[in-house]
Amino acid sequence: MTEIETKPLPQRFPEELVTSALFLLKRLGMTAKERSFDAYNEAGLHPYHHAILAVLDEGSLATQGAIADTLGYDKGQLVGLLDELEEAGLVERRRDPADRRRQLVRMTAQGRKTLERLRRLSSQLEDEFLAALSERRASTTPHAAPAARRTAPAELPA
Amino acid sequence: MTEIETKPLPQRFPEELVTSALFLLKRLGMTAKERSFDAYNEAGLHPYHHAILAVLDEGSLATQGAIADTLGYDKGQLVGLLDELEEAGLVERRRDPADRRRQLVRMTAQGRKTLERLRRLSSQLEDEFLAALSERRASTTPHAAPAARRTAPAELPA
DNA sequence: TATTGTTATACTCTATAACTATA
DNA sequence: TATAGTTATAGAGTATAACAATA
């Protein structure tokens, strides 16, 4: 019995999607996010932790609400992130004696060292990511198998 | 009673984040995604629906698995998306009589009209998004209040 | 036994809202 | 009553796995 013929689909995204800036931005953003999460996760941290430490490096002593406002994070989300940072010894929290509702957050010496490490990690990630994009743009042969490499380049996964 | 002095945080992201390509890409991608979702949602659809219709426009008749592979979607995810497209009358599904495991998917005439509409929507979104980015780059005054407008420009929200 | 589609489940990320303790 | 922080809940979005029908 003959199967109904289905015109084979191209093994790539439709042209109208690939040429859409919003589509590409979304996928690039997702890839950037996954990259960052994976790399930070190996360090036992999250990009959000880096962002908080960076804020504390600029302001030295801040309330949780100020940090949340600066980064645009939800204040509930911030509680958990600070819990983790505090448990890792990277920040300290103490109540403002003049207004016991406020939590004053300060980065510890260990937190500062970690921040330096995260900066190097971020810089390295950026270099790898942009290099992978350049490589990919350079090879225009359709469906060309990329050269084997240990660290997978920007594959723009689903 | 004097409160403990907290050096006021700048109402913007730390420099090291703003200059990070991965950070910017992630935020741009999130904004692009939200933009698209909101706009498509007003049309009662999802960007994924557009992607599926675009694939069907290239291949005319496809199995669900082929669509999922092409777009990199999970096959379980695709079932629900096709259910919605079918209910809206934009695609038809029927079993392949030669292999009753396979579902053959075809775009309807109404689906084709909708696809044309989504293409216009996508193009319009793209213009607005890129225009908003250019505007923002043009105004370099820090904290300058953006001119009031009905459709919010690329605000890079949290 | 393998494959196609289907359904169920879980996990992450995010947003909202209820709650407490202070003011 | 309002505010800072905390906790609980719910919703997308996504990935995994169990399942049924067919090959």
XYZ file of N, CA and C in Angstrom, chain A:
474
model
N 0.841 -1.198 0.000
C 0.000 0.000 0.000
C 0.876 1.248 0.000
N 0.594 2.161 -0.901
C 1.451 3.352 -1.015
C 1.042 4.394 0.012
N 2.049 4.922 0.660
C 1.763 5.982 1.620
C 1.459 7.286 0.911
N 0.645 8.082 1.546
C 0.360 9.392 0.986
C 1.622 10.225 0.976
N 1.859 10.875 -0.141
C 3.111 11.624 -0.268
C 3.049 12.932 0.509
N 3.963 13.097 1.396
C 4.076 14.366 2.111
C 5.327 15.060 1.628
N 5.124 16.216 1.044
C 6.289 16.968 0.564
C 7.240 17.153 1.745
N 8.445 16.645 1.626
C 9.349 16.670 2.774
C 9.622 18.096 3.243
N 9.554 18.273 4.553
C 9.813 19.596 5.104
C 11.312 19.857 5.170
N 11.701 21.094 4.950
C 13.126 21.405 5.098
C 13.521 21.250 6.558
N 14.697 20.763 6.794
C 15.157 20.590 8.174
C 15.677 21.897 8.752
N 14.946 22.955 8.531
C 15.345 24.253 9.086
C 14.084 25.094 9.231
N 14.238 26.212 9.873
C 13.099 27.084 10.100
C 12.653 27.745 8.800
N 11.348 27.995 8.691
C 10.845 28.698 7.502
C 11.524 30.052 7.357
N 11.709 30.445 6.108
C 12.424 31.686 5.812
C 11.828 32.877 6.540
N 10.506 32.937 6.593
C 9.892 34.127 7.183
C 10.161 34.232 8.671
N 10.458 33.107 9.321
C 10.811 33.174 10.738
C 12.264 33.603 10.906
N 13.116 33.009 10.076
C 14.546 33.283 10.225
C 14.850 34.749 9.924
N 14.061 35.375 9.087
C 14.314 36.772 8.750
C 13.567 37.729 9.665
N 12.892 37.196 10.672
C 12.175 38.063 11.605
C 13.077 38.452 12.762
N 13.248 39.753 12.936
C 14.139 40.237 13.999
C 13.647 39.784 15.364
N 12.339 39.833 15.585
C 11.815 39.455 16.899
C 12.058 37.976 17.163
N 11.838 37.164 16.143
C 12.069 35.723 16.280
C 13.534 35.456 16.614
N 14.426 36.094 15.880
C 15.848 35.877 16.118
C 16.262 36.378 17.489
N 15.752 37.531 17.867
C 16.108 38.076 19.171
C 15.656 37.139 20.278
N 14.447 36.611 20.119
C 13.946 35.723 21.151
C 14.847 34.487 21.272
N 15.221 33.934 20.142
C 16.034 32.725 20.188
C 17.444 33.023 20.685
N 17.994 34.121 20.234
C 19.314 34.501 20.736
C 19.254 34.710 22.239
N 18.190 35.365 22.691
C 18.044 35.613 24.122
C 17.919 34.325 24.897
N 17.148 33.384 24.367
C 16.997 32.104 25.050
C 18.336 31.388 25.128
N 19.084 31.435 24.025
C 20.387 30.782 24.026
C 21.325 31.446 25.022
N 21.331 32.772 25.015
C 22.178 33.494 25.959
C 21.812 33.127 27.386
N 20.516 33.025 27.628
C 20.060 32.692 28.970
C 20.522 31.288 29.374
N 20.310 30.336 28.486
C 20.717 28.967 28.802
C 22.216 28.878 29.044
N 22.979 29.524 28.155
C 24.424 29.548 28.335
C 24.795 30.039 29.723
N 24.250 31.198 30.064
C 24.602 31.800 31.348
C 24.206 30.892 32.495
N 22.982 30.393 32.442
C 22.502 29.567 33.543
C 23.396 28.357 33.737
N 23.724 27.707 32.641
C 24.549 26.508 32.757
C 25.902 26.827 33.379
N 26.524 27.887 32.876
C 27.870 28.214 33.364
C 27.831 28.630 34.824
N 26.883 29.484 35.175
C 26.787 29.912 36.567
C 26.409 28.739 37.465
N 25.606 27.858 36.945
C 25.165 26.730 37.747
C 26.349 25.856 38.166
N 27.326 25.741 37.265
C 28.514 24.963 37.623
C 29.249 25.610 38.783
N 29.104 26.923 38.897
C 29.722 27.628 40.023
C 28.790 27.650 41.232
N 27.656 26.952 41.126
C 26.708 26.901 42.230
C 25.920 28.181 42.410
N 25.944 29.021 41.392
C 25.239 30.299 41.505
C 24.329 30.516 40.306
N 23.723 31.683 40.272
C 22.749 32.037 39.254
C 23.113 33.428 38.756
N 22.864 33.721 37.482
C 23.156 35.084 37.003
C 22.522 36.161 37.887
N 21.376 35.867 38.453
C 20.747 36.847 39.336
C 21.631 37.159 40.539
N 22.325 36.144 41.047
C 23.238 36.383 42.152
C 24.314 37.385 41.751
N 24.819 37.213 40.544
C 25.827 38.136 40.036
C 25.254 39.555 39.998
N 24.055 39.678 39.497
C 23.435 40.999 39.388
C 23.310 41.656 40.756
N 22.910 40.878 41.761
C 22.750 41.449 43.106
C 24.100 41.898 43.654
N 25.115 41.046 43.485
C 26.439 41.425 43.981
C 26.935 42.679 43.264
N 26.653 42.774 41.981
C 27.089 43.953 41.232
C 26.413 45.207 41.766
N 25.149 45.098 42.114
C 24.445 46.240 42.688
C 25.064 46.621 44.024
N 25.346 45.621 44.846
C 25.931 45.906 46.158
C 27.324 46.516 46.020
N 28.004 46.162 44.943
C 29.341 46.717 44.732
C 29.252 48.215 44.431
N 28.139 48.630 43.865
C 27.978 50.058 43.565
C 27.451 50.807 44.781
N 26.570 50.147 45.558
C 25.912 50.869 46.637
C 26.372 50.491 48.032
N 27.140 49.423 48.151
C 27.770 48.984 49.406
C 26.781 48.563 50.499
N 25.730 49.324 50.715
C 24.783 48.980 51.775
C 23.405 49.369 51.273
N 22.520 48.404 51.163
C 21.236 48.700 50.540
C 20.136 47.914 51.211
N 18.933 48.397 51.129
C 17.785 47.633 51.586
C 17.355 46.682 50.480
N 16.617 45.663 50.879
C 16.181 44.697 49.877
C 15.295 45.346 48.829
N 14.446 46.244 49.290
C 13.555 46.901 48.344
C 14.316 47.700 47.307
N 15.406 48.360 47.738
C 16.187 49.156 46.793
C 16.830 48.262 45.745
N 17.324 47.111 46.186
C 17.931 46.181 45.234
C 16.880 45.694 44.246
N 15.722 45.336 44.782
C 14.659 44.831 43.903
C 14.267 45.898 42.885
N 14.144 47.139 43.335
C 13.768 48.206 42.411
C 14.826 48.410 41.341
N 16.084 48.412 41.769
C 17.163 48.664 40.818
C 17.192 47.610 39.719
N 17.010 46.368 40.112
C 17.120 45.287 39.139
C 15.781 44.943 38.495
N 14.706 45.523 39.012
C 13.404 45.189 38.455
C 12.933 43.806 38.853
N 13.519 43.256 39.911
C 13.090 41.936 40.358
C 11.894 42.069 41.285
N 11.161 41.009 41.383
C 10.087 40.944 42.362
C 10.703 40.837 43.748
N 10.085 41.498 44.726
C 10.689 41.502 46.068
C 10.618 40.120 46.710
N 9.591 39.367 46.386
C 9.517 38.008 46.899
C 10.625 37.140 46.331
N 10.895 37.341 45.051
C 11.969 36.599 44.390
C 13.302 36.909 45.055
N 13.478 38.181 45.434
C 14.739 38.617 46.009
C 15.018 37.927 47.349
N 13.994 37.672 48.110
C 14.183 37.045 49.420
C 14.941 35.728 49.280
N 14.474 34.895 48.374
C 15.113 33.606 48.179
C 16.534 33.748 47.682
N 16.751 34.675 46.753
C 18.096 34.876 46.216
C 19.050 35.335 47.320
N 18.577 36.230 48.168
C 19.434 36.706 49.256
C 19.654 35.615 50.300
N 18.642 34.793 50.519
C 18.825 33.652 51.419
C 20.002 32.802 50.945
N 20.027 32.541 49.646
C 21.090 31.710 49.102
C 22.453 32.395 49.210
N 22.467 33.679 48.892
C 23.734 34.416 48.990
C 24.229 34.462 50.428
N 23.288 34.616 51.363
C 23.673 34.700 52.765
C 24.205 33.350 53.248
N 23.516 32.288 52.820
C 23.949 30.958 53.241
C 25.337 30.637 52.694
N 25.627 31.168 51.495
C 26.956 30.949 50.923
C 27.987 31.896 51.509
N 27.561 32.781 52.394
C 28.504 33.688 53.039
C 28.938 34.847 52.163
N 28.167 35.150 51.148
C 28.567 36.217 50.218
C 27.967 37.562 50.593
N 26.859 37.543 51.350
C 26.266 38.800 51.831
C 25.863 38.610 53.291
N 25.658 39.729 53.957
C 25.143 39.727 55.320
C 23.877 40.567 55.361
N 22.935 40.147 56.170
C 21.715 40.932 56.359
C 21.575 41.273 57.835
N 21.196 42.505 58.118
C 20.826 42.817 59.498
C 19.736 43.878 59.480
N 18.936 43.849 60.506
C 17.838 44.801 60.595
C 18.384 46.203 60.855
N 17.773 47.171 60.238
C 18.092 48.560 60.543
C 17.527 48.863 61.928
N 18.378 49.168 62.924
C 17.860 49.390 64.279
C 16.909 50.582 64.335
N 17.047 51.507 63.402
C 16.186 52.685 63.422
C 14.835 52.410 62.781
N 14.757 51.378 61.970
C 13.481 50.992 61.345
C 13.542 49.493 61.137
N 13.036 48.792 62.128
C 13.249 47.355 62.141
C 12.505 46.608 61.041
N 11.790 47.342 60.182
C 11.190 46.659 59.034
C 12.232 46.417 57.952
N 13.241 47.267 57.926
C 14.201 47.223 56.827
C 15.330 46.236 57.091
N 15.702 45.540 56.040
C 16.867 44.670 56.093
C 17.996 45.355 55.345
N 19.111 45.551 56.014
C 20.270 46.160 55.359
C 21.176 45.053 54.850
N 21.514 45.130 53.602
C 22.300 44.076 52.955
C 23.675 44.625 52.623
N 24.681 43.829 52.939
C 26.052 44.232 52.657
C 26.803 43.032 52.090
N 27.703 43.290 51.165
C 28.511 42.222 50.596
C 29.684 41.924 51.527
N 29.987 40.636 51.702
C 31.130 40.269 52.541
C 32.403 40.262 51.706
N 33.530 40.084 52.388
C 34.806 40.005 51.665
C 34.791 38.819 50.709
N 34.206 37.731 51.180
C 34.115 36.551 50.317
C 33.214 36.844 49.116
N 32.169 37.610 49.363
C 31.282 37.986 48.272
C 32.016 38.796 47.229
N 32.901 39.655 47.674
C 33.644 40.482 46.724
C 34.574 39.624 45.885
N 35.188 38.642 46.532
C 36.061 37.747 45.757
C 35.234 36.966 44.732
N 34.062 36.508 45.176
C 33.201 35.775 44.253
C 32.770 36.654 43.094
N 32.478 37.907 43.380
C 32.073 38.832 42.321
C 33.164 38.954 41.267
N 34.408 39.040 41.727
C 35.512 39.115 40.770
C 35.553 37.860 39.902
N 35.308 36.739 40.549
C 35.316 35.484 39.796
C 34.178 35.448 38.776
N 33.018 35.924 39.181
C 31.871 35.924 38.282
C 32.101 36.879 37.111
N 32.817 37.952 37.371
C 33.119 38.887 36.280
C 33.991 38.216 35.235
N 34.955 37.455 35.708
C 35.803 36.745 34.746
C 34.976 35.707 33.980
N 34.108 35.014 34.724
C 33.258 34.015 34.068
C 32.383 34.664 33.006
N 31.777 35.783 33.351
C 30.882 36.467 32.415
C 31.631 36.907 31.171
N 32.827 37.445 31.382
C 33.626 37.911 30.260
C 33.988 36.760 29.334
N 34.325 35.637 29.952
C 34.685 34.459 29.159
C 33.488 33.949 28.363
N 32.330 33.903 29.020
C 31.119 33.455 28.350
C 30.825 34.325 27.138
N 30.973 35.611 27.338
C 30.670 36.562 26.280
C 31.575 36.328 25.079
N 32.856 36.167 25.344
C 33.802 35.926 24.266
C 33.421 34.667 23.487
N 33.132 33.588 24.230
C 32.794 32.328 23.562
C 31.535 32.477 22.730
N 30.548 33.168 23.316
C 29.264 33.291 22.633
C 29.416 34.081 21.345
N 30.085 35.215 21.432
C 30.235 36.055 20.240
C 31.119 35.374 19.201
N 32.125 34.657 19.671
C 32.980 33.935 18.731
C 32.179 32.878 17.991
N 31.295 32.192 18.717
C 30.483 31.152 18.084
C 29.561 31.770 17.049
N 29.017 32.931 17.356
C 28.136 33.598 16.392
C 28.911 33.980 15.135
N 30.119 34.458 15.319
C 30.924 34.859 14.165
C 31.248 33.643 13.315
N 31.651 32.556 13.973
C 31.926 31.322 13.244
C 30.746 30.917 12.390
N 29.591 30.919 13.031
C 28.392 30.466 12.350
C 28.080 31.353 11.158
N 28.261 32.658 11.343
C 27.960 33.562 10.245
C 28.943 33.348 9.106
N 30.159 32.941 9.451
C 31.173 32.774 8.423
C 30.872 31.571 7.543
N 30.341 30.494 8.120
C 30.065 29.301 7.329
C 28.657 29.382 6.783
N 28.548 29.722 5.499
C 27.232 29.948 4.916
C 26.718 28.736 4.170
N 27.533 27.687 4.069
C 27.082 26.489 3.382
C 25.881 25.899 4.121
N 24.760 25.720 3.409
C 23.593 25.173 4.111
C 23.852 23.754 4.582
N 23.433 23.505 5.824
C 23.517 22.173 6.415
C 24.937 21.668 6.541
N 25.892 22.543 6.429
C 27.275 22.105 6.600
C 27.475 21.646 8.035
N 28.031 20.461 8.177
C 28.271 19.955 9.522
C 29.363 20.789 10.169
N 29.087 21.319 11.353
C 30.100 22.125 12.011
C 31.263 21.267 12.458
N 32.436 21.863 12.485
C 33.604 21.129 12.960
C 33.386 20.693 14.397
N 33.810 19.485 14.677
C 33.617 18.959 16.027
C 34.402 19.797 17.017
N 33.789 20.066 18.159
C 34.484 20.808 19.197
C 33.923 20.376 20.533
N 34.711 20.566 21.554
C 34.304 20.121 22.886
C 33.154 20.961 23.426
N 33.323 22.270 23.357
C 32.263 23.134 23.848
C 31.365 23.502 22.680
N 30.129 23.067 22.781
C 29.201 23.291 21.684
C 29.031 24.782 21.432
N 29.073 25.190 20.176
C 28.906 26.605 19.843
C 27.429 26.991 19.865
N 27.163 28.222 19.511
C 25.787 28.730 19.528
C 24.943 27.957 18.523
N 24.196 27.009 19.027
C 23.426 26.160 18.127
C 21.994 26.647 17.962
N 21.621 27.680 18.702
C 20.246 28.165 18.660
C 19.254 27.026 18.810
N 19.319 26.309 19.941
C 18.418 25.156 20.102
C 16.985 25.624 20.289
N 16.099 24.597 20.308
C 14.661 24.914 20.372
C 14.330 25.616 21.666
